[in-house]
Tab-separated table of C-alpha atoms and ligand atoms in Angstrom:
chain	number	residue	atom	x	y	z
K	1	UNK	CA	-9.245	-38.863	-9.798
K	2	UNK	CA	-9.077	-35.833	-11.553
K	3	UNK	CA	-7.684	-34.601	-14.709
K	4	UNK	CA	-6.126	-31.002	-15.233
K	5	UNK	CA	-5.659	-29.435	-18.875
K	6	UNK	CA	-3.179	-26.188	-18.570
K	7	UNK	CA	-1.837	-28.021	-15.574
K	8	UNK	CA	1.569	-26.281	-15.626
K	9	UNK	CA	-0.277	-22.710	-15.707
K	10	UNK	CA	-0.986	-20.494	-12.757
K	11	UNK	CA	-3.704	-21.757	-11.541
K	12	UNK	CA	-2.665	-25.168	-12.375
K	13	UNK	CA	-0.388	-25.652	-9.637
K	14	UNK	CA	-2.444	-24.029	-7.204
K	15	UNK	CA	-5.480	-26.646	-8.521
K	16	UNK	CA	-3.194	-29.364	-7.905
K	17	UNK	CA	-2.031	-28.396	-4.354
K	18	UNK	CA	-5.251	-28.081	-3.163
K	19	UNK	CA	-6.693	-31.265	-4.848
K	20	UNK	CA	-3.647	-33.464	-3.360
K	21	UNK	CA	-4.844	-31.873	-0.034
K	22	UNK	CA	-7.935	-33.301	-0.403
K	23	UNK	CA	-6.728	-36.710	-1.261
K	24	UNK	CA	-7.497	-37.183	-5.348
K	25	UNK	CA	-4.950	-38.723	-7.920
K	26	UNK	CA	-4.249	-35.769	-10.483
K	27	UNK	CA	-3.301	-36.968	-14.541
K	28	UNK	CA	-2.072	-33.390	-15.880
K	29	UNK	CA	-1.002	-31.996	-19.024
K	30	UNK	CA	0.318	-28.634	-20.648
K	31	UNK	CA	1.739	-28.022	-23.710
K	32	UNK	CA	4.665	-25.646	-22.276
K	33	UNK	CA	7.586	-28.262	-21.467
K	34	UNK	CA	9.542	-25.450	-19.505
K	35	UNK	CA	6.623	-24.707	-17.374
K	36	UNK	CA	5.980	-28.571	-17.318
K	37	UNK	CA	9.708	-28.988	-15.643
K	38	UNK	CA	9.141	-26.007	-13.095
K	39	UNK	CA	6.036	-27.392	-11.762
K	40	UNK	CA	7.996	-31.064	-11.230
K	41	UNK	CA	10.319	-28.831	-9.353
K	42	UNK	CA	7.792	-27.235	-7.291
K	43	UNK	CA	5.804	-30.302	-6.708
K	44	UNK	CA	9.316	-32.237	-5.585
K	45	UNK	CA	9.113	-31.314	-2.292
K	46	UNK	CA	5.226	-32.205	-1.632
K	47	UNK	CA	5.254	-35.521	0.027
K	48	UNK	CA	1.956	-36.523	-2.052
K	49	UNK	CA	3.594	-35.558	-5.713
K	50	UNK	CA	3.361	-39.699	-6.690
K	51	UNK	CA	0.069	-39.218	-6.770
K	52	UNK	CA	0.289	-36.892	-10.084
K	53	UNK	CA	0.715	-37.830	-13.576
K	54	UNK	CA	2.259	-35.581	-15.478
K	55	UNK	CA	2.007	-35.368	-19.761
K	56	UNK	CA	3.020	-33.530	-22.195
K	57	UNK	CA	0.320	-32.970	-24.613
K	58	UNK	CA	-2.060	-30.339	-26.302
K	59	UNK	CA	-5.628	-29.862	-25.899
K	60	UNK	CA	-6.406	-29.540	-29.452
K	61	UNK	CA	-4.960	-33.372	-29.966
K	62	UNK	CA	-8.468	-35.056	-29.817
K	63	UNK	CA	-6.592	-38.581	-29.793
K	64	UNK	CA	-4.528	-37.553	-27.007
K	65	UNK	CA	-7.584	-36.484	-25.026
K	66	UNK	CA	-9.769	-39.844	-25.732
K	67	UNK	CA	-6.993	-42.062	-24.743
K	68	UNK	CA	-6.141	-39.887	-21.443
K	69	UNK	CA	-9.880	-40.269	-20.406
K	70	UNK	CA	-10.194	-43.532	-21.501
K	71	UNK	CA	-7.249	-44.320	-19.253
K	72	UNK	CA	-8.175	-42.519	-16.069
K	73	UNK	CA	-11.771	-42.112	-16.138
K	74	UNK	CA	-11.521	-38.972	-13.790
K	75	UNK	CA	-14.268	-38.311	-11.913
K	76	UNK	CA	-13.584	-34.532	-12.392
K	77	UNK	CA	-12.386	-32.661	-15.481
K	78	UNK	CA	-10.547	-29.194	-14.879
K	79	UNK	CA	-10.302	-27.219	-18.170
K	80	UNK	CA	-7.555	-24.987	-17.949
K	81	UNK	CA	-5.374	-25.019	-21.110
K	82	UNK	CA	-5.586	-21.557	-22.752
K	83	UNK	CA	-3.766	-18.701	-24.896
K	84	UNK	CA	-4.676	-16.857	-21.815
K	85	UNK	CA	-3.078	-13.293	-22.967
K	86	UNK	CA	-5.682	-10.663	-23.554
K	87	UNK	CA	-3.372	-8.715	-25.244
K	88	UNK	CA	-1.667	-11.416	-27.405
K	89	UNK	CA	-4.804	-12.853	-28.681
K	90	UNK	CA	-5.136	-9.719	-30.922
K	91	UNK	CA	-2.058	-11.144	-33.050
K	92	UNK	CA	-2.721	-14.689	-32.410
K	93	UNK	CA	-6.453	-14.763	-32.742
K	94	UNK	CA	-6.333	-18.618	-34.564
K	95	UNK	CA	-4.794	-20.289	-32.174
K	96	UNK	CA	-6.385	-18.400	-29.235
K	97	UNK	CA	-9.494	-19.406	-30.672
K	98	UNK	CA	-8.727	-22.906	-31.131
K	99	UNK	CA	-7.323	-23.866	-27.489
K	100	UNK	CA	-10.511	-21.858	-25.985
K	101	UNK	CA	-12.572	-24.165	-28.424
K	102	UNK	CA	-10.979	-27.376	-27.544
K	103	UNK	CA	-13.856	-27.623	-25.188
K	104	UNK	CA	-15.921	-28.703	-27.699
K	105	UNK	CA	-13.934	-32.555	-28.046
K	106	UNK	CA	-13.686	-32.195	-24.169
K	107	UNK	CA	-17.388	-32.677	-24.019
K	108	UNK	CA	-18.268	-34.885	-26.731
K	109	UNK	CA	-15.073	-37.388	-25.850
K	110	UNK	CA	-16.280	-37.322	-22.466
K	111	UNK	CA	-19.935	-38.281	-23.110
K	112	UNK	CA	-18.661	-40.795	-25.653
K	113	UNK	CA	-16.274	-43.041	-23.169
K	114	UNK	CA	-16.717	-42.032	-19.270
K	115	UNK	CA	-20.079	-39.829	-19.101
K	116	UNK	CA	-20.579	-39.508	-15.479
K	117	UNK	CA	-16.965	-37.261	-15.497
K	118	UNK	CA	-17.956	-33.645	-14.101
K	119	UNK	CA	-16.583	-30.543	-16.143
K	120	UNK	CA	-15.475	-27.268	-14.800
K	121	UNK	CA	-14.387	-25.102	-18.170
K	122	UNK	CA	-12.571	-21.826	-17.022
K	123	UNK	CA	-14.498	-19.179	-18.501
K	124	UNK	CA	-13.446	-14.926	-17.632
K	125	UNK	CA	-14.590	-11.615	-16.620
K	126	UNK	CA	-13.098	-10.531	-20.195
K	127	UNK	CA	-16.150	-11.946	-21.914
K	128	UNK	CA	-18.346	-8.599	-19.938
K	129	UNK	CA	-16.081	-6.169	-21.605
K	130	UNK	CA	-17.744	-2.777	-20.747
K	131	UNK	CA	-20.466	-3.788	-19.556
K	132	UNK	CA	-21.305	-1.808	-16.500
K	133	UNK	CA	-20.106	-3.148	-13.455
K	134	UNK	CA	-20.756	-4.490	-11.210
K	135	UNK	CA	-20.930	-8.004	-13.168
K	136	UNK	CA	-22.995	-10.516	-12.490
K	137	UNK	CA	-24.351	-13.787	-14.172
K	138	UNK	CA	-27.093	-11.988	-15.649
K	139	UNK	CA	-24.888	-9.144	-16.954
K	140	UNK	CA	-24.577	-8.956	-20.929
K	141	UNK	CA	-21.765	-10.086	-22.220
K	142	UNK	CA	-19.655	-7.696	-24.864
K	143	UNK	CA	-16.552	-9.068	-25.622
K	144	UNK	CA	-13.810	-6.771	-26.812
K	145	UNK	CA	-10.794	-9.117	-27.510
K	146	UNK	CA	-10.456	-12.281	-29.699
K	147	UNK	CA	-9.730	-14.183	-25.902
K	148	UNK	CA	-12.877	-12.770	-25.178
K	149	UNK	CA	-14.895	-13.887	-28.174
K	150	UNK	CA	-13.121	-17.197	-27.774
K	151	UNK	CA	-13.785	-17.726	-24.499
K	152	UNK	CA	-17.388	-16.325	-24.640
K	153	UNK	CA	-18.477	-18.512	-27.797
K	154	UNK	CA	-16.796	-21.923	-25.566
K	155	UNK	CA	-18.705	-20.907	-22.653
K	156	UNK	CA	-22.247	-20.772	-24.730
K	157	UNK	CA	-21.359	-23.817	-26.312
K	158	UNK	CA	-20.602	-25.988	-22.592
K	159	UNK	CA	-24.410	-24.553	-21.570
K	160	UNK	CA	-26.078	-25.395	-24.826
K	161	UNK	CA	-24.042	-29.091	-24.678
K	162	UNK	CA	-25.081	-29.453	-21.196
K	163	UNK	CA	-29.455	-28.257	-21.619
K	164	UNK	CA	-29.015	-31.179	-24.774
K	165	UNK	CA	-27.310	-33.939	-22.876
K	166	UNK	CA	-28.283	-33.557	-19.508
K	167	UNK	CA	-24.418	-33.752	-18.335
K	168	UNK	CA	-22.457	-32.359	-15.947
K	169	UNK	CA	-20.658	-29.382	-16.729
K	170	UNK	CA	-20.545	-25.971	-15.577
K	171	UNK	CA	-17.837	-22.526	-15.895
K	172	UNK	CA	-16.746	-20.274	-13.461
K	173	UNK	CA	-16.662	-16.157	-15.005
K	174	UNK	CA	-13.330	-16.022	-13.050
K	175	UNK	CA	-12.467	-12.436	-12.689
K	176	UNK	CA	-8.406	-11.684	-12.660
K	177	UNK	CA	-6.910	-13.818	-9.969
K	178	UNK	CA	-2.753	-13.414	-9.289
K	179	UNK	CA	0.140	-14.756	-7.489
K	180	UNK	CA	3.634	-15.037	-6.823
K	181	UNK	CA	3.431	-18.275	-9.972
K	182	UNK	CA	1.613	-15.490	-12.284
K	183	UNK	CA	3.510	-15.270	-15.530
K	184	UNK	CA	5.735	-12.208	-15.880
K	185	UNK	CA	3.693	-11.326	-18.972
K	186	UNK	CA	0.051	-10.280	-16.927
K	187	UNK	CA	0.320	-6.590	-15.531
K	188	UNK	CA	0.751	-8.024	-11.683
K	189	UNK	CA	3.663	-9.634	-11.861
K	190	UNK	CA	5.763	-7.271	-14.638
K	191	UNK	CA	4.839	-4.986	-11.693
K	192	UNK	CA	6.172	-6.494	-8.854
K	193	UNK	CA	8.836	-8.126	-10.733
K	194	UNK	CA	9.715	-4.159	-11.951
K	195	UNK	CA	9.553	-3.085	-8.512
K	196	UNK	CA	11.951	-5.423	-7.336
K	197	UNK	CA	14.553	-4.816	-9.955
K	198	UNK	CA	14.776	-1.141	-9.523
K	199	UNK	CA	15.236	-1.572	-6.453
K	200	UNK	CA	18.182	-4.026	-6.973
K	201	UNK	CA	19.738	-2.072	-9.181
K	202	UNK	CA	18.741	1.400	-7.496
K	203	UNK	CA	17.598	2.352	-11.306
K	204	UNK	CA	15.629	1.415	-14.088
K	205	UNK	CA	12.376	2.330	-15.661
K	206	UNK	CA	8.920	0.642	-15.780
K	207	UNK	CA	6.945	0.536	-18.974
K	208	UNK	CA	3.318	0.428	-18.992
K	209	UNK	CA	0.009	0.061	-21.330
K	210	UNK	CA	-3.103	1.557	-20.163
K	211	UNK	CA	-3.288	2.541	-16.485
K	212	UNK	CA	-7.043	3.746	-15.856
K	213	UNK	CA	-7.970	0.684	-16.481
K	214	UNK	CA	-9.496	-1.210	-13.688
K	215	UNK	CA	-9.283	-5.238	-12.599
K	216	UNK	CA	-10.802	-6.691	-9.790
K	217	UNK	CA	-7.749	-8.346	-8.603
K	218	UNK	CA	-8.421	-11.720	-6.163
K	219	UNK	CA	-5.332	-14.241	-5.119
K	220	UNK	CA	-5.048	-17.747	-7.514
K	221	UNK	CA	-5.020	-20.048	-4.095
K	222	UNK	CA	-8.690	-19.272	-3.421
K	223	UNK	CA	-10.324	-19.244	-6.732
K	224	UNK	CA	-9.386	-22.556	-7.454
K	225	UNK	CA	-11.286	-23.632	-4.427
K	226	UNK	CA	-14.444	-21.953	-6.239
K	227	UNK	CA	-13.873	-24.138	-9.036
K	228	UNK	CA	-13.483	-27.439	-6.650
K	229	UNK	CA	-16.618	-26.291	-4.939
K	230	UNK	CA	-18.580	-25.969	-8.340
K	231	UNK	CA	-17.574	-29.062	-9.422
K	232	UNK	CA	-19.415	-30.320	-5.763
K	233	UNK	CA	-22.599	-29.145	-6.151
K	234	UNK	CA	-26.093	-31.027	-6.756
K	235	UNK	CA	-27.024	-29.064	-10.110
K	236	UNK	CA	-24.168	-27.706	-12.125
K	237	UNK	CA	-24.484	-24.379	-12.633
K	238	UNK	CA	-22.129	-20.796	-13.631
K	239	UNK	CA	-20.624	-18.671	-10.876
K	240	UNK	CA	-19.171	-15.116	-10.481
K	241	UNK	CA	-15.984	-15.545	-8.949
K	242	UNK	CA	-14.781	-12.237	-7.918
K	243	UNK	CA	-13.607	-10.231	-4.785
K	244	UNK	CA	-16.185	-7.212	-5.420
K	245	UNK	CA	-13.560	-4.590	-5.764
K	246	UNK	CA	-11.771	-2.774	-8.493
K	247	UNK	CA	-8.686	-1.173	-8.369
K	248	UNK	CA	-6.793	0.524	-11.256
K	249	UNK	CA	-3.464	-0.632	-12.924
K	250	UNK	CA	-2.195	3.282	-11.455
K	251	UNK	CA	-3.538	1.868	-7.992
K	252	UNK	CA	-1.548	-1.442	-8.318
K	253	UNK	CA	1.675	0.723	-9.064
K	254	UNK	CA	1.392	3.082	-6.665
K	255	UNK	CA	0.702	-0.048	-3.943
K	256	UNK	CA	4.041	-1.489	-4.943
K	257	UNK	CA	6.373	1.356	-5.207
K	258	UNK	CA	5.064	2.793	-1.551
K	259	UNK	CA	5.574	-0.866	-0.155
K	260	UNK	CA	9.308	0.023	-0.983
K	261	UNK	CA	9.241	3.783	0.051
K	262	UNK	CA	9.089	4.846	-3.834
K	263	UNK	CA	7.055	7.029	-5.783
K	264	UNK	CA	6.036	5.279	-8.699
K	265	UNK	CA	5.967	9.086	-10.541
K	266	UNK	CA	9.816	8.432	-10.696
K	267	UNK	CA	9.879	5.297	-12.653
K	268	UNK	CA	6.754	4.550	-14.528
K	269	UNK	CA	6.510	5.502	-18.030
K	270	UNK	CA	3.053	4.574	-19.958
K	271	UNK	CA	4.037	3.669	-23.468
K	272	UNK	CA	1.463	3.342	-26.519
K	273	UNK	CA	3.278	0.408	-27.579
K	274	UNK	CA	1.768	-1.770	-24.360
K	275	UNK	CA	-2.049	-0.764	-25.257
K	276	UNK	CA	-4.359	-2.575	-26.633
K	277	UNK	CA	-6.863	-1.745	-29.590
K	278	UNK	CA	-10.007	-2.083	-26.970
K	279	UNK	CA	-9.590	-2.896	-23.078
K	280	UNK	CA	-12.431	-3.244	-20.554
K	281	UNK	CA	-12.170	-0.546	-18.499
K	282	UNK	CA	-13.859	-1.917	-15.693
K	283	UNK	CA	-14.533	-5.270	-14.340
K	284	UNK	CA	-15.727	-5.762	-11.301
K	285	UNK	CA	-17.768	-9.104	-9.905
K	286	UNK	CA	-20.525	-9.480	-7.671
K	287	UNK	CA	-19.679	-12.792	-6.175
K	288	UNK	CA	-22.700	-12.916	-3.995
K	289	UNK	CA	-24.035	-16.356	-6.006
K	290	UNK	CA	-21.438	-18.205	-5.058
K	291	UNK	CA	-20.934	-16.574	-1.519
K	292	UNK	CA	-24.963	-17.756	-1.142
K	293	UNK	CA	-24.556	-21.338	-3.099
K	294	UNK	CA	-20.741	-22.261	-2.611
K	295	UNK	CA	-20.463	-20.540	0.867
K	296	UNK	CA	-17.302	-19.260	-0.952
K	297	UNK	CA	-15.916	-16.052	-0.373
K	298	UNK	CA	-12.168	-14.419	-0.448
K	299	UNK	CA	-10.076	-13.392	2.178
K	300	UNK	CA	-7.051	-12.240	0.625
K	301	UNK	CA	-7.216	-8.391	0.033
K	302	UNK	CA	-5.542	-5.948	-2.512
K	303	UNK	CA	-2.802	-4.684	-0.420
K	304	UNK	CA	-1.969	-8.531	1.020
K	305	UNK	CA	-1.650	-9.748	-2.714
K	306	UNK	CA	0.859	-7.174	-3.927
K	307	UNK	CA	2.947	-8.060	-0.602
K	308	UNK	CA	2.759	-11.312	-0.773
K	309	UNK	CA	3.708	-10.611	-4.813
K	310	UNK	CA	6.611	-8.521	-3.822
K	311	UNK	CA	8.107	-9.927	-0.977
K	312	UNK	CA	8.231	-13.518	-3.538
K	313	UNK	CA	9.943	-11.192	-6.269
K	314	UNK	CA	12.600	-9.130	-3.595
K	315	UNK	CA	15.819	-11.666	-3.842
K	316	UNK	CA	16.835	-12.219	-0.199
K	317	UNK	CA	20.707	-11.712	-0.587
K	318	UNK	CA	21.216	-8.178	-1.325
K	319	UNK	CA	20.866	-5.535	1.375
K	320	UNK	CA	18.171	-3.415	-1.218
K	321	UNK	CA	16.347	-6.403	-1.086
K	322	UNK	CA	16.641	-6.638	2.899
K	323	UNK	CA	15.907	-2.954	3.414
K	324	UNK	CA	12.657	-3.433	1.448
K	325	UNK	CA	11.413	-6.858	2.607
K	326	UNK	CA	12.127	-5.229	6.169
K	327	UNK	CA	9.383	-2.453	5.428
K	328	UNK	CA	6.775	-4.848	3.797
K	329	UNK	CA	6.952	-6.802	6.524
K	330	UNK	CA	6.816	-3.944	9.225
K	331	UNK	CA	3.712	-2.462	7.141
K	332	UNK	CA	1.715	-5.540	7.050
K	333	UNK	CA	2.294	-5.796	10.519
K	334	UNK	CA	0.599	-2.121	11.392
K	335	UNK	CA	-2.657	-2.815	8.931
Q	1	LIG	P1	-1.943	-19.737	-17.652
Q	1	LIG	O1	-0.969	-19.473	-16.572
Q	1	LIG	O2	-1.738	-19.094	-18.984
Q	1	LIG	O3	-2.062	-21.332	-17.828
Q	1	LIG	C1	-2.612	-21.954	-18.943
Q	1	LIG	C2	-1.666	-23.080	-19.367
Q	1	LIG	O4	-2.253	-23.758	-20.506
Q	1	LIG	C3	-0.309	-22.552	-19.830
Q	1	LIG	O5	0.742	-23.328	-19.285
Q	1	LIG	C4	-0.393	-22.718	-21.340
Q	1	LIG	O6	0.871	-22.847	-21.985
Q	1	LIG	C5	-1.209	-23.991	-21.443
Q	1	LIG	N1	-1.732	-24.161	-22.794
Q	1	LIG	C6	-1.973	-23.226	-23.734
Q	1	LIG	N2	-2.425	-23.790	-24.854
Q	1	LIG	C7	-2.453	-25.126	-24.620
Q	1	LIG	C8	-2.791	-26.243	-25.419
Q	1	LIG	N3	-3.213	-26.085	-26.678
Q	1	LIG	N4	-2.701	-27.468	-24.885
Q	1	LIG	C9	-2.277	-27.650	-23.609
Q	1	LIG	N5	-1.911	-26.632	-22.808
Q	1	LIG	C10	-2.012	-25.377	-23.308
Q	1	LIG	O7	-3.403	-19.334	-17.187
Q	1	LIG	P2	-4.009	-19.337	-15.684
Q	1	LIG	O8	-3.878	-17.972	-15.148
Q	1	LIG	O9	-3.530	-20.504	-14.932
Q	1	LIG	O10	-5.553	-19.519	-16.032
Q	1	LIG	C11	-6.153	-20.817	-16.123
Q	1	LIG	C12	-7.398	-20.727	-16.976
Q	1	LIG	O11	-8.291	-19.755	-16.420
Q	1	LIG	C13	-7.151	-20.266	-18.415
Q	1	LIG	O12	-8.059	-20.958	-19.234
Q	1	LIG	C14	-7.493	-18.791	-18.398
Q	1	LIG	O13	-7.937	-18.376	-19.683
Q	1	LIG	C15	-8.616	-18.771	-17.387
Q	1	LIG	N6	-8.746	-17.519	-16.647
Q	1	LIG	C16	-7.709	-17.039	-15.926
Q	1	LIG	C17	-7.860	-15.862	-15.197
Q	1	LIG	C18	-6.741	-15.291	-14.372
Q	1	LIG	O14	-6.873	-14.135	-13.944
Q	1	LIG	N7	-5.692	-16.022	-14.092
Q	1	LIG	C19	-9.103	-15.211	-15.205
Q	1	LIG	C20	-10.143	-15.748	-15.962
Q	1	LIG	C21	-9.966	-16.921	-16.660
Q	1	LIG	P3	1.365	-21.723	-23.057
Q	1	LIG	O15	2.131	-20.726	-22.299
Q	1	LIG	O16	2.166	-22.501	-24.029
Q	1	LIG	O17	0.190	-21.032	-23.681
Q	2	LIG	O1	-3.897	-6.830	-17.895
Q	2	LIG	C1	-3.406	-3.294	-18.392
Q	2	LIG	C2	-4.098	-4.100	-19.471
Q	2	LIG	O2	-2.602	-8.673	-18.955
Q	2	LIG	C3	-4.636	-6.181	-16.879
Q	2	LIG	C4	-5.839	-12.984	-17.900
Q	2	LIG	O3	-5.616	-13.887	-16.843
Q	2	LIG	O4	-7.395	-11.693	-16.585
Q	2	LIG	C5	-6.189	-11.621	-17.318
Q	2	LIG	O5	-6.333	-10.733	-18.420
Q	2	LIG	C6	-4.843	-4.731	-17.278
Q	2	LIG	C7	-5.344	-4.538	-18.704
Q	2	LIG	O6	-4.621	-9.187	-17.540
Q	2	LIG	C8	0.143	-3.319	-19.075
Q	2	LIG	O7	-4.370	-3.304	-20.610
Q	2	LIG	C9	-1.359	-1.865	-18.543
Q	2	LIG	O8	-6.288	-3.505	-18.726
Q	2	LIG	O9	-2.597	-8.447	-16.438
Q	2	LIG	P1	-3.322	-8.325	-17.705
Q	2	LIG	P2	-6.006	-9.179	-18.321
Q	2	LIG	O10	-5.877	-8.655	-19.686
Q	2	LIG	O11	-7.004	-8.498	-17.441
Q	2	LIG	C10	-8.534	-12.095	-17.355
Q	2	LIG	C11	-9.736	-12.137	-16.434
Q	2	LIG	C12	-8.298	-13.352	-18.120
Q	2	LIG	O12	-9.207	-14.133	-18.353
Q	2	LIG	C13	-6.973	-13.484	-18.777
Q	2	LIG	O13	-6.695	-14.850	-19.095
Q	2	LIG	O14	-3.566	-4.076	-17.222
Q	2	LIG	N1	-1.986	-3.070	-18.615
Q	2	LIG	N2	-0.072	-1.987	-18.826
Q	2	LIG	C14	-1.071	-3.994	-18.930
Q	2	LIG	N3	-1.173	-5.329	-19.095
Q	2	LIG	C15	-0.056	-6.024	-19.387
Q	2	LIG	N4	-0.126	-7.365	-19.535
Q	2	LIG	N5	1.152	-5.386	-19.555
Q	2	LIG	C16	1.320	-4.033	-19.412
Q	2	LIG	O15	2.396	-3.494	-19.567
């Protein structure tokens, strides 16, 4: 049994595929009902989706979270629930700060009523800031956003909980991970999601923030096996999870719009307005930890993401859409 905060997120879904694949009963909540009725829809045609409970509820509501332990005594608690937006925390720095906190109850509740539960918390890259990269787990941390504070101060206070109480509980620094289920907000997907309307409507312009800026970009379906895996090992313990390369926002546009025999040059505007006060400008992981301890390691490379990102955002019915789906596919056949 496990139990999934943030269940209807990203990540959540792909968390939940795999665990069903592996034969656990999943209790899940999110605080989002929209995204809470999308995921019912993509879960309705998994043959195994009776075996997930699905809530409504916020991970702030310490009364919610006792009785939902109390009730399922999971064997494995997946913290996911955040205000995951870098660039929104800077004018929502309360509440991004409170959901990253909510950790905090996670861990006492759960030592309280069903102690043996293990805890993965989803800590981030972000919490580096410019450190110089490559990152590692023994890289200082600088954090340059309220998310990154947040996050950074919640994943001190799981290590210090865990050296006083002996428990088991343990983050992954998960460096950006994407997919077609990425919210439209995150750079990836306003991308591809850009890309595919211009070329629908043979016009258009894309607006951008910073793009020097550099993300070590890794696909959502295999980080969440990093977090299974570090929820299976003897000695809990913190993991770079990371593909080990770096590629700039530019790099990610220019990837997209050639996919669709464009020049980005011709569309992509960088406006002030999508900058934010400070920005990392490079984060890049050294996974080798986990490749050593986890035997994990990622397949999925840069130029696979964006076409598997693009190809999901192309609508099938138009002939645009056919004339560009038709050279994706033909250039992922010839590299
Ligand atoms: P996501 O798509 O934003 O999913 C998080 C989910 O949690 C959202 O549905 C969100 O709903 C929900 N949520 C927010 N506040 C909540 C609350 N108080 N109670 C219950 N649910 C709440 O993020 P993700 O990409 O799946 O990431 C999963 C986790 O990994 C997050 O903690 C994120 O910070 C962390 N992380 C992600 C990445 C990445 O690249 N994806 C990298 C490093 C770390 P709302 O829309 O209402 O906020
Ligand atoms: O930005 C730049 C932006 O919002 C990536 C979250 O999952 O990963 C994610 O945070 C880069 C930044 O993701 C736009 O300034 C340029 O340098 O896609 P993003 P993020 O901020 O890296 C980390 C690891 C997390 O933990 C977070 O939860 O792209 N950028 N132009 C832009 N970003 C956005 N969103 N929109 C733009 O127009």
């Amino acid at each position: 049994m496990a139990l999934i905060t943030g269940i209807a997120g990203q990540d959540g879904f792909y968390l939940t595929e795999l665990l069903l694949s592996k034969g656990y009963l999943i209790v899940g909540f999110d605080n989002h009902s929209e995204r809470m009725r999308k995921l019912r829809l993509r879960l309705s045609d998994n043959p195994l989706r009776s075996r997930v409970l699905l809530e409504l509820g916020d991970v702030r509501d310490r009364d919610f979270i006792a009785r939902l332990i109390s009730s399922s005594k999971p064997d494995e608690i997946y913290n996911l629930a955040a205000q995951s937006h870098v660039g929104d925390s800077f004018q929502q720095p309360k509440v991004t700060t409170d959901t990253a906190l909510a950790i905090k109850d996670l861990l006492e509740i759960s030592l309280k009523i069903h102690p043996v539960a293990r805890i993965f918390q989803a800590s981030t890259s972000e919490m580096f800031g410019d450190s110089p990269p490559p990152q590692t787990e023994r890289s200082d941390f600088n954090p340059l956003s309220p998310y990154a504070q947040a996050k950074l101060e919640a994943h001190e206070l799981l290590i210090e909980f865990r050296q006083k109480h002996s428990c088991y509980a343990c983050a992954g620094i998960l460096f950006n991970h994407e997919s077609p289920h990425r919210r439209e907000e995150f750079v990836s997907r306003k991308i591809t999601l850009g890309i595919a309307r211009i070329v629908s409507d043979n016009s258009g312009q894309m607006r951008l923030g910073n793009l020097a800026a550099r993300r070590d970009w890794g696909h959502a379906k295999e980080y969440v096996e990093a977090m299974w895996l570090m929820l299976q090992q003897e000695q809990p313990e913190e993991f770079v999870v990371a593909t080990g390369k770096s590629h700039s926002v530019e790099e990610f546009v220019a990837s997209g719009f050639a996919l669709v025999g464009e020049d980005w040059h011709d569309y992509v505007v960088s406006d002030q307005k999508f900058f934010r006060p400070s920005d990392p400008p490079d984060l890049c992981g050294d996974a080798a930890e986990a490749y050593r301890k986890l035997a994990w390691q990622p397949k999925i490379p840069f130029g696979e993401l964006v076409r598997e990102m693009l190809l999901a955002d192309l609508r099938p019915n138009e002939p645009a859409f056919r004339r560009a789906a038709s050279m994706i596919l033909n250039s992922s056949r010839t590299n």
